[in-house]
Coordinates of C-alpha atoms and ligand atoms in Angstrom, one line a residue:
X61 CA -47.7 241.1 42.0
X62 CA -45.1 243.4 41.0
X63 CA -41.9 242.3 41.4
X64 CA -43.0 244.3 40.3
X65 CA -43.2 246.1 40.6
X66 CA -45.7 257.2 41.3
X67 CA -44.8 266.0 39.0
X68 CA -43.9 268.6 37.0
X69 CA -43.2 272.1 39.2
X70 CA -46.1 274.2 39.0
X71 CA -45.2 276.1 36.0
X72 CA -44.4 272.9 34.3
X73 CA -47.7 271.7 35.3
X74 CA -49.1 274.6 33.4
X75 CA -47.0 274.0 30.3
X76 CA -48.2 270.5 30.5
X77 CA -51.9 271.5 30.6
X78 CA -51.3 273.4 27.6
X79 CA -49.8 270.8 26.0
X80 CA -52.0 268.8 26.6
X81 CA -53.6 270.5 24.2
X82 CA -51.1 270.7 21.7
X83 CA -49.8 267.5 22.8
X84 CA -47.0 266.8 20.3
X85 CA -44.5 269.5 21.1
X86 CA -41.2 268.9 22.7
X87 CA -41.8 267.6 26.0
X88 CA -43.6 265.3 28.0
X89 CA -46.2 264.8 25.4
X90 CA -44.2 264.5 22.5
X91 CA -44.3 261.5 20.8
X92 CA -40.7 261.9 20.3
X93 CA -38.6 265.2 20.8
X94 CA -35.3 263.2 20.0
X95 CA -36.7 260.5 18.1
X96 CA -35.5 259.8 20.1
X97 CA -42.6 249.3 33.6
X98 CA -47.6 239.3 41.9
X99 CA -47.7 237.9 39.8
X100 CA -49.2 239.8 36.3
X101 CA -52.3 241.2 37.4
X102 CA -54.3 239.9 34.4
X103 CA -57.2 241.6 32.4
X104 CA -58.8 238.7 33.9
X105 CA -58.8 239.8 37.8
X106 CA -62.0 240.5 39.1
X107 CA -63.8 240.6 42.0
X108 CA -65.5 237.4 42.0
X109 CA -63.1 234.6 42.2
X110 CA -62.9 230.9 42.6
X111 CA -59.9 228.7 45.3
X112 CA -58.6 225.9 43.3
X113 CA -59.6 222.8 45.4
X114 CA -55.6 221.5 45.0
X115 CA -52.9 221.6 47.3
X116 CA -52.4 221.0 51.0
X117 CA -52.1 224.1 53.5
X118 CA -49.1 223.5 55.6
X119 CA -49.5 223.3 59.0
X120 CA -48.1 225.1 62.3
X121 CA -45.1 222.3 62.7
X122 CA -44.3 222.2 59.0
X123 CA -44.0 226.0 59.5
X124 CA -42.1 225.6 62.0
X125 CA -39.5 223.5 60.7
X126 CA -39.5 225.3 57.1
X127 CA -38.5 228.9 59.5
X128 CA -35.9 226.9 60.8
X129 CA -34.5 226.1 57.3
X130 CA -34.8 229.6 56.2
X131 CA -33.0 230.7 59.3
X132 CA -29.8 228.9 58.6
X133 CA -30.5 230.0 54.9
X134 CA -30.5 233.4 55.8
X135 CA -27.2 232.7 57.9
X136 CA -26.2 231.5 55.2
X137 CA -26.8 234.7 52.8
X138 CA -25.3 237.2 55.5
X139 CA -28.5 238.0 57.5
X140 CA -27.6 239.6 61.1
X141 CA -28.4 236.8 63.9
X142 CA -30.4 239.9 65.5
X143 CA -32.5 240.1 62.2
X144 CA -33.2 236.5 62.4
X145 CA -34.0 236.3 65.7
X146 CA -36.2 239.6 65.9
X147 CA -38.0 239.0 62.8
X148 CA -37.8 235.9 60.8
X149 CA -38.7 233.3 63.7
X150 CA -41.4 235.6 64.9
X151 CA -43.2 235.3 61.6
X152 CA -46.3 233.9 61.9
X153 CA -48.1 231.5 59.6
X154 CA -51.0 232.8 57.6
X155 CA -52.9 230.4 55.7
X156 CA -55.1 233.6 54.7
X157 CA -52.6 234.2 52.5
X158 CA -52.1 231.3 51.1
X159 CA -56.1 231.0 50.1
X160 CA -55.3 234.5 48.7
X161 CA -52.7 233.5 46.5
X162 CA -54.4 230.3 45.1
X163 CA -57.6 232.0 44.8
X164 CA -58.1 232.8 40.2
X165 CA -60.6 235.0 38.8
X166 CA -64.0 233.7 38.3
X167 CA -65.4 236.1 35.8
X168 CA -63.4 237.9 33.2
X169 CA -63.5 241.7 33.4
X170 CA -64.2 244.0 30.7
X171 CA -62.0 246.9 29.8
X172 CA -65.0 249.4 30.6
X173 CA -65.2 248.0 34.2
X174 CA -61.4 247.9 35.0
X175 CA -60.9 251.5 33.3
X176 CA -64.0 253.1 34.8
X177 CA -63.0 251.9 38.2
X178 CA -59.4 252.9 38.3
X179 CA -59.4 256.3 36.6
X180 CA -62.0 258.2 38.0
X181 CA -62.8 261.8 37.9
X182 CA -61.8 262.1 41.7
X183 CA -58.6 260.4 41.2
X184 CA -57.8 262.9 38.3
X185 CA -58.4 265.7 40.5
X186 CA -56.9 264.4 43.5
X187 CA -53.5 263.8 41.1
X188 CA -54.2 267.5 39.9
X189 CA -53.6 268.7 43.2
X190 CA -51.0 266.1 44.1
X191 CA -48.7 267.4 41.1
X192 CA -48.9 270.9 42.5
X193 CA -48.3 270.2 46.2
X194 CA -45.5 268.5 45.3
X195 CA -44.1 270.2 42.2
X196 CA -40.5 271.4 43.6
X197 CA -40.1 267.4 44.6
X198 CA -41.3 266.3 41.2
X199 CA -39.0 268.8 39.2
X200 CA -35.9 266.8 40.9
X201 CA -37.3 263.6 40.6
X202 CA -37.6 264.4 37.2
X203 CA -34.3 266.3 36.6
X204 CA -32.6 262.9 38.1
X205 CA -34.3 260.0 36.3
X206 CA -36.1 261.6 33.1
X207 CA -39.5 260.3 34.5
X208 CA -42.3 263.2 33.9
X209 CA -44.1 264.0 36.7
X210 CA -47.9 263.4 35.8
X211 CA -46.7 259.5 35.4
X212 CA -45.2 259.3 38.4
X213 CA -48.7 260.9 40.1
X214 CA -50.2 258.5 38.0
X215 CA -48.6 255.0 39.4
X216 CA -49.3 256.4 42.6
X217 CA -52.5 256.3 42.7
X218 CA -53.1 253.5 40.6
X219 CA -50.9 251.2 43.6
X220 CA -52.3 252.7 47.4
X221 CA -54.9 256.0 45.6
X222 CA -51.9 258.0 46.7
X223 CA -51.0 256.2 49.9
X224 CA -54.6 255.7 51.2
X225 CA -53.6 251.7 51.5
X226 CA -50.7 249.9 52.2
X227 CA -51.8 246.8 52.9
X228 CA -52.3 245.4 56.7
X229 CA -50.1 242.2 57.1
X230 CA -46.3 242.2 57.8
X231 CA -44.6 241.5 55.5
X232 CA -42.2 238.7 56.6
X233 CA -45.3 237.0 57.5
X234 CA -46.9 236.6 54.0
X235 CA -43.3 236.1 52.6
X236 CA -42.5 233.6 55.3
X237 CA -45.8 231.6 54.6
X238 CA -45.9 232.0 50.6
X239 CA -42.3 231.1 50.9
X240 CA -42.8 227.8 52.9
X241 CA -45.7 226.8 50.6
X242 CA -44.9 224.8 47.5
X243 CA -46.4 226.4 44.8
X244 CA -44.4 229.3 44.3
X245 CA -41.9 228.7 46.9
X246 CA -38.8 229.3 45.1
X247 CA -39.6 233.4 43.7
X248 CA -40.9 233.8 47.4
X249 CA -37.9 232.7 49.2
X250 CA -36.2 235.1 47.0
X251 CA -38.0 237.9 48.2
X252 CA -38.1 236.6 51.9
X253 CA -34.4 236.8 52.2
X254 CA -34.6 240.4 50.3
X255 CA -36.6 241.3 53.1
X256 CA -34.9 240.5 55.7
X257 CA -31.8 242.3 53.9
X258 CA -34.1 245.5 54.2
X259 CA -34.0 245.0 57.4
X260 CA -31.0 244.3 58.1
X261 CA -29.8 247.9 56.4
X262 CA -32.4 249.4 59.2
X263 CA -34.8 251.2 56.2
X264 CA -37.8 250.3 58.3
X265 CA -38.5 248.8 62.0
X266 CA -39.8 245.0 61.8
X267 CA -43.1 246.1 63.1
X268 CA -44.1 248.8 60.5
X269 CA -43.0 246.8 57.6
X270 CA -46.1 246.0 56.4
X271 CA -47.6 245.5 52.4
X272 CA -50.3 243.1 50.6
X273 CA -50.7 239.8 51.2
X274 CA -48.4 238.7 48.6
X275 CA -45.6 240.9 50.1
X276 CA -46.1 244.8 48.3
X277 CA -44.8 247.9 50.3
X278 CA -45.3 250.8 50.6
X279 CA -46.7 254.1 48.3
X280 CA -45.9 252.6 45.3
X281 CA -46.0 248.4 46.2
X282 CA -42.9 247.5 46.0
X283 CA -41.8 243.8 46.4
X284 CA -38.5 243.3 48.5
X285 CA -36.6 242.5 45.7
X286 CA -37.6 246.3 43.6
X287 CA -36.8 248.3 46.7
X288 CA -33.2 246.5 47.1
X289 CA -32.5 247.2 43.4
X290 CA -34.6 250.4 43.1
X291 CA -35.3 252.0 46.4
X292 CA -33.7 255.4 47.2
X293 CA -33.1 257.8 50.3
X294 CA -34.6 261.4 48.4
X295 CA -35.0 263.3 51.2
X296 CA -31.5 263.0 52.9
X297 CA -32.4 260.8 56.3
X298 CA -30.7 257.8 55.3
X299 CA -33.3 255.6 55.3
X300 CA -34.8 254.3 51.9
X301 CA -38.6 254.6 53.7
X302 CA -41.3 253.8 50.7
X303 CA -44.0 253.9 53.8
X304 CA -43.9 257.1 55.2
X305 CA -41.4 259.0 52.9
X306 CA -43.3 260.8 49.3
X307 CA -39.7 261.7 48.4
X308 CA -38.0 258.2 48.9
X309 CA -41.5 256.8 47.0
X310 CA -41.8 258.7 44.1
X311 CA -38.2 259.0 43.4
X312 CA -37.9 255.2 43.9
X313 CA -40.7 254.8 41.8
X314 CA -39.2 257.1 38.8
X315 CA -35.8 255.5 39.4
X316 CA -37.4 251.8 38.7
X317 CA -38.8 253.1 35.9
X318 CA -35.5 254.5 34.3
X319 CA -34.1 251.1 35.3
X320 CA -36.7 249.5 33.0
X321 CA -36.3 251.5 30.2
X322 CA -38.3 254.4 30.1
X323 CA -38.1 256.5 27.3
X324 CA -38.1 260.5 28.7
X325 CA -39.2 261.9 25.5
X326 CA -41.7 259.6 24.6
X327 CA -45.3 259.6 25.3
X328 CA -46.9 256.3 26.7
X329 CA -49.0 256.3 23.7
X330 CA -52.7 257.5 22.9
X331 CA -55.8 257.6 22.1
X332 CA -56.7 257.0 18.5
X333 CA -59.1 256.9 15.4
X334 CA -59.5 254.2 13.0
X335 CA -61.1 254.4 9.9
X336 CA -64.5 252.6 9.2
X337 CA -62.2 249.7 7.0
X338 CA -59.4 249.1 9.9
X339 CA -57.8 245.4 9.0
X340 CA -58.5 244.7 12.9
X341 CA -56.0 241.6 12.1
X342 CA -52.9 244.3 12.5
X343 CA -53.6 245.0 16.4
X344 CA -52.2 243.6 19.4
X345 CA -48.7 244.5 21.2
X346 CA -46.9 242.1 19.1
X347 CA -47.5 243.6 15.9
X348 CA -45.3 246.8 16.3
X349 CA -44.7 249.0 13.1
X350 CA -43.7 253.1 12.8
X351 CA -46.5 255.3 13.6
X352 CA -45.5 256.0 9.2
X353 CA -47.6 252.8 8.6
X354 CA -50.1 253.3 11.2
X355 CA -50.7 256.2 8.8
X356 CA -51.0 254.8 6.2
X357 CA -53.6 252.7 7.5
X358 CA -55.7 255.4 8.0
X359 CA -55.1 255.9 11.7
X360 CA -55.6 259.3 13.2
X361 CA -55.4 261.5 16.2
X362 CA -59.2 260.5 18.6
X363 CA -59.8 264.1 17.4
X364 CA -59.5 262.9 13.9
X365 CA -56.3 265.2 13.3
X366 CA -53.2 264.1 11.6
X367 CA -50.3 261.7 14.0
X368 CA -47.4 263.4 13.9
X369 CA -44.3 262.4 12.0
X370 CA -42.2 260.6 14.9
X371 CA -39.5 258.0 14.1
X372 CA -40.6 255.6 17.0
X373 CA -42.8 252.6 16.8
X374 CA -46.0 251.3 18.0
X375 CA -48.7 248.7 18.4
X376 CA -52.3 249.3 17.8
X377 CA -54.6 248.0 20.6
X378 CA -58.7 247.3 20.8
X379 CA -59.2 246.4 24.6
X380 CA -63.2 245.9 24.0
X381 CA -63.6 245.5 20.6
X382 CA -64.3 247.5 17.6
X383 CA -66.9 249.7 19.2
X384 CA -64.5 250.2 22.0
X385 CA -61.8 253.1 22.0
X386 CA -58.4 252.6 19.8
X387 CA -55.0 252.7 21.2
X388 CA -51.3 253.2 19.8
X389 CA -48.5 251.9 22.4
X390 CA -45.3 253.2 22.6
X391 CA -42.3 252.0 24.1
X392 CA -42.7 253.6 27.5
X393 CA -46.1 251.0 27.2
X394 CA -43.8 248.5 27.6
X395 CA -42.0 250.0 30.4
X396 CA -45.5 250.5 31.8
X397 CA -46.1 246.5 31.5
X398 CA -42.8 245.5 32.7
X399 CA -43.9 246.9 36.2
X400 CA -47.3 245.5 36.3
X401 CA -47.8 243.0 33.1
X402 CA -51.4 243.7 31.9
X403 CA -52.5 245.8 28.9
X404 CA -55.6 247.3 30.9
X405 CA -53.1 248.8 33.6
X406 CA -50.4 250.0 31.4
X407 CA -53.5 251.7 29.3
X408 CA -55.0 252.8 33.0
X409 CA -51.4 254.9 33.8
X410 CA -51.2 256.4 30.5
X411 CA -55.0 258.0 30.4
X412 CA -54.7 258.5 34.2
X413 CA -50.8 260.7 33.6
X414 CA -52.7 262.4 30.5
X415 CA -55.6 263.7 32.7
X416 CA -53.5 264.5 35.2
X417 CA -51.6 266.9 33.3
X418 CA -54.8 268.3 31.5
X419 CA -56.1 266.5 29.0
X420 CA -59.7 265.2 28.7
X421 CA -61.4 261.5 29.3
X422 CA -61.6 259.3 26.4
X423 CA -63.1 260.5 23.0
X424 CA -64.6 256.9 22.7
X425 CA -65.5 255.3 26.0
X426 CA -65.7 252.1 25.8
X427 CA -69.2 250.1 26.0
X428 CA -70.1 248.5 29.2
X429 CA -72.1 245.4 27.8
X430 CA -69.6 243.3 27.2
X431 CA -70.2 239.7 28.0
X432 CA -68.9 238.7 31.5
X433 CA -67.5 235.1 30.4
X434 CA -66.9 232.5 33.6
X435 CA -63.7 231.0 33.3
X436 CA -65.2 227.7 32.8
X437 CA -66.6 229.2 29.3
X438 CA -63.2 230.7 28.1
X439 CA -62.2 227.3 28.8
X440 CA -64.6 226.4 26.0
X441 CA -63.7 229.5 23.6
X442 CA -60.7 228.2 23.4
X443 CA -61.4 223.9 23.3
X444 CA -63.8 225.3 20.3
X445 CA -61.6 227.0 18.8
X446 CA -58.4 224.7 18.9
X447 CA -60.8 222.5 17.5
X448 CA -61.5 224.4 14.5
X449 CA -57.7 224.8 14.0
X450 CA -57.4 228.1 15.8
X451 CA -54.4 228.1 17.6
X452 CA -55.1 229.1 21.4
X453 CA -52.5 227.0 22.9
X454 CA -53.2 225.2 26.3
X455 CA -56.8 226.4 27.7
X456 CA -56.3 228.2 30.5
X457 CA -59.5 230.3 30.9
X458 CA -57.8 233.5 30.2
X459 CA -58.1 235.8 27.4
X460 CA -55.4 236.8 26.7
X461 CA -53.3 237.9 23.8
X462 CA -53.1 234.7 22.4
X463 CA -57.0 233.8 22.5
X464 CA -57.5 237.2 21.0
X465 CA -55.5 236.1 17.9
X466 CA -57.3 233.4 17.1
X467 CA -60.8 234.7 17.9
X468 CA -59.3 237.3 15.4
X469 CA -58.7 234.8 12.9
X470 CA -61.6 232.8 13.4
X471 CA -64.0 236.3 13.0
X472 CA -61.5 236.9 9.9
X473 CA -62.6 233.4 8.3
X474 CA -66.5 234.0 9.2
X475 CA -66.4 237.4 7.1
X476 CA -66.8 239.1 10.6
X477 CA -65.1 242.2 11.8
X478 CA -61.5 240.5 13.3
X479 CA -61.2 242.6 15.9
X480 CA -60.6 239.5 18.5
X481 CA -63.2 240.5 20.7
X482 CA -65.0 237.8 22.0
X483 CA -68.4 239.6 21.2
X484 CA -72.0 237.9 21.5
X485 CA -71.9 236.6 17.4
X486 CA -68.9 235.0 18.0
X487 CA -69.8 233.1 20.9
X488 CA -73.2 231.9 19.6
X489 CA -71.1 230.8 16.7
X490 CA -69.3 228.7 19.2
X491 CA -72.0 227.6 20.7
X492 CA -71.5 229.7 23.9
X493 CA -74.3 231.0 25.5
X494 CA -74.4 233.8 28.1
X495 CA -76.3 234.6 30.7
X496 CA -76.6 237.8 32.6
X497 CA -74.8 237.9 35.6
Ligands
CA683 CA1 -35.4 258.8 53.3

């Protein structure tokens, strides 16, 4: 979840679609004008998914008691008695949302599936005509906190598909109960009280503040915490409303943004080309280098032209392999993951902001046969290859970047392409076999 935790004016839209074009000029597109981001949502999320068998669900009189500690809590941290009274012990227990929160992936998902599904040719078009309805809006927003418009578009409908869902549970109800469970009581009682502060400040009645089951609100899902630190009043009412308000959303959105470091020159990063000899060992976000060695490497434009020559740095990334489409990231990628911390999102906003503001889908798509892996069988990609002395740390059943590395190294040591892709060869070579699902 986020605590994690989305215009240019009409004629700006139309310099954008031209640059998209000529996407290195001095604005939004420019890799750099003045040389100038629940929990992690991980790759791994996906539809199926399993409910570790662990942990006691508390009951209605343990609830009961633990509202009564957070009431004098509350008291404690300045909370209005009529706050308390009218929301906090009304909140209801539900242990729907503690399965929710317990519940892990049980399949991994391929780049090609969570791409595909998130930017879609409706969702670019809806965001095309989004940008223009609201193109004065998005000029200010812009003008304010140096976040481009077509980004802001972009986190939008990558959170609620531009406010079409909010989320049905109030939220001092999932807070209250997530709080009053053990397993992540302590960030949860955080945001419980933050609630209740929003409250208390009269942005929103009781009974219309409502988010995900883990406590997201609003347009752009922000957790309680965000909107205290983030949230702003855009279009004068004086309340900061992130439900019902696109001003007070997008602006909040842009201001977060800003807050986390976003760069207003700088692209997110882009597509790119690798030669037919890449050293696949150099990708992943940690390995971060001037786009001036990138060249050198033989990496290119996707359209095979030159990268321009930009003082900034960047990581090269492979989300499905050497067959897949190449990636630089910038450092507005890692704004991108400080809001929601997975690669396949932060990659998601960029292409979705890009088409957007003009540009075309992927030179490369990506392939869609990867092998679906259980978790149970990453489990065993990584015992296998700690065992050969490939450093995966603790097995967790996630691939992440860590796993990647050392499937990297092991393909490296086989002769194999070391793109850290966990690809059919290298799991026979691991002795993992894969059905279809
Ligand atoms: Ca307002």
């Amino acid at each position: 979840m986020k605590s994690l935790r989305n215009l240019l004016p009409f004629v700006c839209c139309m310099s954008l679609i031209s640059c998209a074009q000529a996407p290195d000029s001095a604005n939004l597109h420019s890799e750099s004008a003045t040389i100038i981001k629940p929990e992690p949502r991980t790759e791994i999320s996906s539809s199926a998914t399993t409910t570790k068998p662990s942990a006691h669900i508390i009951s209605e009189a343990e609830f009961s008691v633990c509202i009564d500690n957070f009431s004098a809590q509350a008291k404690t941290a300045g909370i209005s008695n009529n706050t308390i009274n009218r929301s906090l012990r009304k909140a209801k227990l539900n242990t729907k949302v503690i399965e929710l929160d317990r519940k892990q992936p049980e399949f991994t998902t391929s780049f090609a599936d969570y791409f595909n599904r998130r930017v879609t040719s409706q969702r670019v078009d809806q965001g095309r005509a989004l940008l223009n309805k609201h193109a004065d809006l998005l000029k200010r927003i812009e003008q304010q906190y140096g976040v481009p418009a077509p980004y802001l578009i972009a986190f939008w409908g990558l959170e609620t598909n531009y406010g079409s869902f909010f989320g049905n549970i109030p939220v001092v109800d999932s807070l209250a109960t997530l709080a009053c469970d053990a397993r992540r009581s302590n960030f949860f009682t955080i945001e419980l009280i933050n609630a209740l502060r929003i409250l208390d400040a009269g942005d929103i009645a009781p009974d219309k503040m409502i988010g995900s089951w883990a406590g997201a609100m609003g347009h752009v899902q922000f957790m309680p915490t965000s909107f205290l630190q983030n949230a702003v009043d855009f279009d004068g009412d004086h309340k900061r409303d992130l439900w019902n308000s696109t001003p007070d959303a997008l602006a909040s959105a842009a201001k977060f943004l800003q807050s986390l470091g976003w760069q207003p020159e700088e692209r997110w990063g882009r597509e790119v080309k690798l030669p037919g000899s890449f050293p696949f060992l150099e990708a992943g976000l940690k390995n971060n280098k001037p786009i001036s060695e990138w060249v050198k490497l033989g990496v290119k434009r996707a359209d095979n032209s030159p990268l321009p020559h930009a003082n900034i740095n960047a990581s090269l990334l492979v989300p499905s392999g050497h067959q897949g489409p190449a990636f630089l990231a910038y450092d507005n990628f890692n704004v991108i993951m400080r809001w929601n911390r997975s690669e396949f999102y932060a990659i998601a906003v960029g292409q979705l902001a890009d088409q957007i503001a003009g540009a075309g889908k992927l030179v490369q798509s990506p392939p869609d046969d990867a092998p679906r892996l259980h978790r149970d069988q990453v489990i065993t990609l990584q015992e296998q290859l700690n065992q050969k002395g490939f450093n995966t740390g603790t097995p967790d059943g996630i691939l992440g970047p860590g796993t990647r590395r050392a499937i990297g190294e092991f393909q490296h040591q086989q002769g194999m392409i070391a793109d850290g892709f966990p690809g059919k060869e290298v799991l026979a070579l691991l002795g993992i076999s894969v059905d279809k699902h």
